[in-house]
Amino acid sequence: MGVIDKNTSTLVTLSKEVSPEDSLAQNAKKMNKTIDRAYQAILKPSAADATAALKEAREQLAKHKQLMQLAAERTTDPKHANALNNAMAQLENDFQNVVLAAKEKLTNPATPNTKVTAAVDAFKKQSTLTGQLALKLKQARAEAEEAERLRRLKEEEEMKHKDEVYAAAHTVEKVVQRVQLEFPHDGSPAGMLAKAASEIARAMKLLSEIAKKGDKNELIMNAREIANYIAEVVKWANKCAEECSDPLLARELRDAASVAKNYSVQLKILCAVKAGMDANDPTAKKSLVICAQGLAKAVVNCVNTSQLAKLKKKLA
């Protein structure tokens, strides 16, 4: 893996064994040693040695910034990314303070050491902080990845005991969760569509359980509930399509909603028919599964297409 260092036009490379966060911590130590050399040269005073050390530190700082960007891109939490970027901005500011203090001291050796010492100490402290922050974020990401791995294992184990109707509902649920995680307070038509889709996923999971029990009245009521939420999807899909500046995308969204509505009508009919048949009739079961899978696919298509349409909202 590598990125181009814009300041030195060189390639900052990372081995597969060393993460950007580890490289940041290592680079912070290197920068601090370089700044210490620059500090000693400033106090001699030796302008040539100080200039050479500060140039080297500037190059290391440029590499540090590239590594920071890589680390920020790897985190899934915007707050963590902002923390990295803010820490880097402060470090760059601290380096400029070191340079200014160095120039002042080298120009006038009689100047007290207080200013350059404070600038160097501040830089080293912030440099160390960036390395520590990166390692903390690495640990947090590792813990999050492990938690996600365990969640998936648990989910896979649970799904082994669920039927195909439940699995179809679960597909809808996962898509909606992804959207709502990214836009938790979205009150737009696309956001409201996703909310209705979430209710459809819940109702379909309930349908799976009701179908197993064979409760005829509940089966019919559940199909009606799903149809009502599909009507919500259609309403918000049309609203989203009206606001979309891309006519082809708007048409695709309306078509997806229409398909979902057709499947909901079929589902109501199937549930009414199944209610009058043996609960274990294989033909009725198969028809229900096919319809549920088609409905889930159509709802997922509506959710995904509405998110694209939202990005192409007409200008007021």
Short mmCIF file of N, CA and C in Angstrom, two decimals, residues 72-177:
data_model
loop_
_atom_site.label_atom_id
_atom_site.label_comp_id
_atom_site.label_asym_id
_atom_site.label_seq_id
_atom_site.Cartn_x
_atom_site.Cartn_y
_atom_site.Cartn_z
N ALA A 72 -7.26 7.93 9.06
CA ALA A 72 -8.61 8.52 9.12
C ALA A 72 -9.56 7.80 8.17
N GLU A 73 -9.05 7.39 7.01
CA GLU A 73 -9.88 6.69 6.03
C GLU A 73 -10.27 5.30 6.51
N ARG A 74 -9.44 4.73 7.38
CA ARG A 74 -9.68 3.37 7.86
C ARG A 74 -10.71 3.31 8.99
N THR A 75 -10.94 4.44 9.64
CA THR A 75 -11.90 4.43 10.75
C THR A 75 -13.31 4.62 10.23
N THR A 76 -14.27 3.95 10.86
CA THR A 76 -15.67 4.05 10.46
C THR A 76 -16.43 5.10 11.27
N ASP A 77 -15.75 5.68 12.26
CA ASP A 77 -16.38 6.69 13.11
C ASP A 77 -15.89 8.08 12.71
N PRO A 78 -16.80 8.94 12.21
CA PRO A 78 -16.41 10.30 11.81
C PRO A 78 -15.74 11.09 12.92
N LYS A 79 -16.14 10.82 14.18
CA LYS A 79 -15.54 11.52 15.31
C LYS A 79 -14.07 11.18 15.44
N HIS A 80 -13.74 9.92 15.20
CA HIS A 80 -12.35 9.49 15.26
C HIS A 80 -11.54 10.13 14.14
N ALA A 81 -12.12 10.18 12.96
CA ALA A 81 -11.44 10.79 11.82
C ALA A 81 -11.18 12.27 12.08
N ASN A 82 -12.18 12.95 12.64
CA ASN A 82 -12.02 14.38 12.97
C ASN A 82 -10.94 14.59 14.02
N ALA A 83 -10.89 13.68 14.99
CA ALA A 83 -9.88 13.78 16.04
C ALA A 83 -8.47 13.68 15.45
N LEU A 84 -8.29 12.76 14.51
CA LEU A 84 -7.00 12.61 13.84
C LEU A 84 -6.64 13.86 13.05
N ASN A 85 -7.60 14.35 12.28
CA ASN A 85 -7.35 15.53 11.44
C ASN A 85 -7.05 16.77 12.29
N ASN A 86 -7.77 16.93 13.38
CA ASN A 86 -7.54 18.07 14.27
C ASN A 86 -6.17 17.99 14.94
N ALA A 87 -5.79 16.77 15.34
CA ALA A 87 -4.49 16.58 15.97
C ALA A 87 -3.37 16.90 14.99
N MET A 88 -3.57 16.52 13.73
CA MET A 88 -2.56 16.79 12.71
C MET A 88 -2.46 18.29 12.43
N ALA A 89 -3.58 18.97 12.38
CA ALA A 89 -3.57 20.41 12.16
C ALA A 89 -2.83 21.14 13.27
N GLN A 90 -3.03 20.68 14.50
CA GLN A 90 -2.33 21.29 15.64
C GLN A 90 -0.83 21.01 15.56
N LEU A 91 -0.47 19.82 15.12
CA LEU A 91 0.95 19.46 15.01
C LEU A 91 1.64 20.34 13.96
N GLU A 92 0.95 20.59 12.85
CA GLU A 92 1.53 21.45 11.81
C GLU A 92 1.72 22.87 12.34
N ASN A 93 0.76 23.32 13.11
CA ASN A 93 0.86 24.66 13.71
C ASN A 93 2.02 24.72 14.69
N ASP A 94 2.19 23.65 15.47
CA ASP A 94 3.29 23.60 16.44
C ASP A 94 4.65 23.60 15.72
N PHE A 95 4.70 22.94 14.57
CA PHE A 95 5.97 22.92 13.82
C PHE A 95 6.32 24.32 13.32
N GLN A 96 5.32 25.05 12.84
CA GLN A 96 5.57 26.41 12.38
C GLN A 96 6.08 27.28 13.52
N ASN A 97 5.57 27.04 14.72
CA ASN A 97 6.04 27.79 15.89
C ASN A 97 7.51 27.47 16.19
N VAL A 98 7.90 26.21 15.99
CA VAL A 98 9.30 25.81 16.18
C VAL A 98 10.19 26.54 15.18
N VAL A 99 9.75 26.56 13.93
CA VAL A 99 10.52 27.22 12.87
C VAL A 99 10.69 28.71 13.17
N LEU A 100 9.61 29.37 13.57
CA LEU A 100 9.67 30.81 13.87
C LEU A 100 10.59 31.09 15.06
N ALA A 101 10.46 30.25 16.09
CA ALA A 101 11.31 30.42 17.27
C ALA A 101 12.77 30.17 16.93
N ALA A 102 13.02 29.20 16.05
CA ALA A 102 14.39 28.88 15.64
C ALA A 102 15.01 30.05 14.88
N LYS A 103 14.24 30.64 13.97
CA LYS A 103 14.73 31.77 13.19
C LYS A 103 15.09 32.94 14.11
N GLU A 104 14.22 33.17 15.07
CA GLU A 104 14.45 34.28 16.00
C GLU A 104 15.72 34.05 16.83
N LYS A 105 15.89 32.82 17.30
CA LYS A 105 17.05 32.50 18.14
C LYS A 105 18.35 32.52 17.33
N LEU A 106 18.30 32.01 16.09
CA LEU A 106 19.50 31.98 15.26
C LEU A 106 19.88 33.38 14.79
N THR A 107 18.87 34.23 14.57
CA THR A 107 19.13 35.60 14.15
C THR A 107 19.72 36.41 15.29
N ASN A 108 19.23 36.14 16.49
CA ASN A 108 19.70 36.86 17.68
C ASN A 108 20.02 35.86 18.79
N PRO A 109 21.22 35.30 18.80
CA PRO A 109 21.61 34.28 19.78
C PRO A 109 21.41 34.71 21.23
N ALA A 110 21.38 36.02 21.48
CA ALA A 110 21.21 36.50 22.85
C ALA A 110 19.78 36.34 23.36
N THR A 111 18.87 36.01 22.43
CA THR A 111 17.47 35.80 22.82
C THR A 111 17.38 34.64 23.81
N PRO A 112 16.61 34.79 24.88
CA PRO A 112 16.45 33.71 25.87
C PRO A 112 15.96 32.41 25.20
N ASN A 113 16.34 31.29 25.79
CA ASN A 113 15.97 29.99 25.22
C ASN A 113 14.50 29.63 25.46
N THR A 114 13.85 30.41 26.29
CA THR A 114 12.49 30.07 26.73
C THR A 114 11.52 29.80 25.58
N LYS A 115 11.52 30.69 24.58
CA LYS A 115 10.55 30.58 23.49
C LYS A 115 10.79 29.34 22.65
N VAL A 116 12.02 29.09 22.23
CA VAL A 116 12.30 27.93 21.38
C VAL A 116 12.11 26.64 22.17
N THR A 117 12.46 26.67 23.46
CA THR A 117 12.26 25.48 24.29
C THR A 117 10.78 25.13 24.41
N ALA A 118 9.96 26.14 24.64
CA ALA A 118 8.51 25.92 24.76
C ALA A 118 7.93 25.40 23.45
N ALA A 119 8.40 25.95 22.32
CA ALA A 119 7.90 25.53 21.01
C ALA A 119 8.26 24.08 20.74
N VAL A 120 9.50 23.71 21.05
CA VAL A 120 9.96 22.34 20.83
C VAL A 120 9.20 21.38 21.73
N ASP A 121 9.02 21.73 22.98
CA ASP A 121 8.29 20.87 23.92
C ASP A 121 6.84 20.67 23.47
N ALA A 122 6.21 21.73 23.00
CA ALA A 122 4.82 21.64 22.54
C ALA A 122 4.71 20.72 21.32
N PHE A 123 5.69 20.85 20.41
CA PHE A 123 5.68 20.01 19.21
C PHE A 123 5.84 18.54 19.59
N LYS A 124 6.81 18.24 20.44
CA LYS A 124 7.07 16.85 20.83
C LYS A 124 5.88 16.24 21.57
N LYS A 125 5.25 17.05 22.39
CA LYS A 125 4.07 16.58 23.12
C LYS A 125 2.94 16.24 22.16
N GLN A 126 2.71 17.13 21.19
CA GLN A 126 1.63 16.90 20.22
C GLN A 126 1.97 15.74 19.29
N SER A 127 3.23 15.63 18.91
CA SER A 127 3.67 14.53 18.06
C SER A 127 3.41 13.19 18.75
N THR A 128 3.81 13.11 20.02
CA THR A 128 3.58 11.89 20.80
C THR A 128 2.09 11.60 20.92
N LEU A 129 1.31 12.65 21.10
CA LEU A 129 -0.15 12.50 21.23
C LEU A 129 -0.76 11.91 19.96
N THR A 130 -0.27 12.35 18.79
CA THR A 130 -0.83 11.81 17.54
C THR A 130 -0.56 10.32 17.42
N GLY A 131 0.64 9.90 17.83
CA GLY A 131 0.96 8.47 17.78
C GLY A 131 0.10 7.67 18.73
N GLN A 132 -0.10 8.19 19.93
CA GLN A 132 -0.93 7.51 20.93
C GLN A 132 -2.38 7.43 20.46
N LEU A 133 -2.86 8.53 19.87
CA LEU A 133 -4.24 8.57 19.38
C LEU A 133 -4.45 7.53 18.28
N ALA A 134 -3.47 7.44 17.38
CA ALA A 134 -3.57 6.48 16.28
C ALA A 134 -3.64 5.05 16.80
N LEU A 135 -2.82 4.74 17.79
CA LEU A 135 -2.82 3.39 18.35
C LEU A 135 -4.12 3.08 19.09
N LYS A 136 -4.68 4.09 19.76
CA LYS A 136 -5.96 3.90 20.43
C LYS A 136 -7.06 3.60 19.42
N LEU A 137 -7.02 4.32 18.29
CA LEU A 137 -8.03 4.11 17.26
C LEU A 137 -7.86 2.73 16.61
N LYS A 138 -6.61 2.31 16.49
CA LYS A 138 -6.35 0.96 15.95
C LYS A 138 -6.96 -0.09 16.85
N GLN A 139 -6.78 0.08 18.15
CA GLN A 139 -7.34 -0.85 19.11
C GLN A 139 -8.86 -0.83 19.09
N ALA A 140 -9.42 0.37 18.98
CA ALA A 140 -10.89 0.51 18.93
C ALA A 140 -11.45 -0.17 17.68
N ARG A 141 -10.73 0.01 16.56
CA ARG A 141 -11.19 -0.62 15.32
C ARG A 141 -11.11 -2.14 15.41
N ALA A 142 -10.03 -2.64 16.02
CA ALA A 142 -9.87 -4.08 16.18
C ALA A 142 -10.99 -4.66 17.05
N GLU A 143 -11.34 -3.93 18.11
CA GLU A 143 -12.42 -4.38 18.99
C GLU A 143 -13.76 -4.36 18.27
N ALA A 144 -13.96 -3.32 17.45
CA ALA A 144 -15.21 -3.22 16.68
C ALA A 144 -15.31 -4.34 15.64
N GLU A 145 -14.19 -4.65 15.00
CA GLU A 145 -14.16 -5.72 14.01
C GLU A 145 -14.43 -7.07 14.65
N GLU A 146 -13.87 -7.27 15.85
CA GLU A 146 -14.10 -8.53 16.56
C GLU A 146 -15.56 -8.64 16.99
N ALA A 147 -16.12 -7.53 17.46
CA ALA A 147 -17.53 -7.53 17.85
C ALA A 147 -18.43 -7.83 16.65
N GLU A 148 -18.07 -7.24 15.50
CA GLU A 148 -18.84 -7.49 14.27
C GLU A 148 -18.71 -8.95 13.84
N ARG A 149 -17.51 -9.51 13.97
CA ARG A 149 -17.29 -10.92 13.61
C ARG A 149 -18.16 -11.83 14.48
N LEU A 150 -18.19 -11.57 15.78
CA LEU A 150 -19.00 -12.37 16.69
C LEU A 150 -20.49 -12.20 16.41
N ARG A 151 -20.86 -10.95 16.06
CA ARG A 151 -22.27 -10.70 15.73
C ARG A 151 -22.70 -11.50 14.52
N ARG A 152 -21.82 -11.53 13.51
CA ARG A 152 -22.15 -12.27 12.28
C ARG A 152 -22.24 -13.77 12.54
N LEU A 153 -21.33 -14.27 13.39
CA LEU A 153 -21.37 -15.69 13.73
C LEU A 153 -22.68 -16.03 14.43
N LYS A 154 -23.08 -15.16 15.36
CA LYS A 154 -24.33 -15.37 16.07
C LYS A 154 -25.52 -15.30 15.11
N GLU A 155 -25.44 -14.33 14.20
CA GLU A 155 -26.50 -14.15 13.22
C GLU A 155 -26.61 -15.38 12.32
N GLU A 156 -25.46 -15.88 11.86
CA GLU A 156 -25.45 -17.07 11.00
C GLU A 156 -26.02 -18.27 11.72
N GLU A 157 -25.69 -18.39 13.01
CA GLU A 157 -26.21 -19.51 13.80
C GLU A 157 -27.71 -19.41 13.96
N GLU A 158 -28.20 -18.20 14.21
CA GLU A 158 -29.64 -17.99 14.37
C GLU A 158 -30.38 -18.26 13.07
N MET A 159 -29.76 -17.85 11.94
CA MET A 159 -30.42 -18.00 10.64
C MET A 159 -30.56 -19.47 10.23
N LYS A 160 -29.73 -20.34 10.81
CA LYS A 160 -29.82 -21.77 10.50
C LYS A 160 -31.17 -22.34 10.91
N HIS A 161 -31.78 -21.71 11.90
CA HIS A 161 -33.04 -22.21 12.43
C HIS A 161 -34.24 -21.41 11.92
N LYS A 162 -34.01 -20.53 10.96
CA LYS A 162 -35.10 -19.72 10.40
C LYS A 162 -35.45 -20.19 9.00
N ASP A 163 -36.69 -19.91 8.60
CA ASP A 163 -37.10 -20.31 7.25
C ASP A 163 -36.78 -19.24 6.22
N GLU A 164 -37.16 -19.51 4.99
CA GLU A 164 -36.81 -18.63 3.88
C GLU A 164 -37.56 -17.30 3.92
N VAL A 165 -38.75 -17.29 4.48
CA VAL A 165 -39.50 -16.04 4.61
C VAL A 165 -38.79 -15.11 5.59
N TYR A 166 -38.35 -15.68 6.69
CA TYR A 166 -37.61 -14.91 7.69
C TYR A 166 -36.30 -14.38 7.08
N ALA A 167 -35.63 -15.23 6.30
CA ALA A 167 -34.36 -14.83 5.66
C ALA A 167 -34.58 -13.67 4.70
N ALA A 168 -35.71 -13.69 3.99
CA ALA A 168 -36.02 -12.60 3.06
C ALA A 168 -36.24 -11.30 3.84
N ALA A 169 -36.93 -11.39 4.96
CA ALA A 169 -37.17 -10.23 5.81
C ALA A 169 -35.86 -9.70 6.37
N HIS A 170 -34.99 -10.61 6.71
CA HIS A 170 -33.68 -10.23 7.28
C HIS A 170 -32.85 -9.45 6.26
N THR A 171 -32.98 -9.79 4.99
CA THR A 171 -32.27 -9.07 3.93
C THR A 171 -32.71 -7.61 3.88
N VAL A 172 -34.01 -7.40 3.98
CA VAL A 172 -34.55 -6.04 4.00
C VAL A 172 -34.03 -5.29 5.23
N GLU A 173 -34.07 -5.95 6.35
CA GLU A 173 -33.66 -5.34 7.61
C GLU A 173 -32.21 -4.86 7.56
N LYS A 174 -31.32 -5.67 7.00
CA LYS A 174 -29.90 -5.31 6.93
C LYS A 174 -29.67 -4.08 6.06
N VAL A 175 -30.38 -4.01 4.95
CA VAL A 175 -30.24 -2.86 4.05
C VAL A 175 -30.73 -1.59 4.73
N VAL A 176 -31.85 -1.69 5.40
CA VAL A 176 -32.42 -0.53 6.11
C VAL A 176 -31.49 -0.08 7.23
N GLN A 177 -30.95 -1.03 7.97
CA GLN A 177 -30.03 -0.69 9.07
C GLN A 177 -28.81 0.06 8.57
#
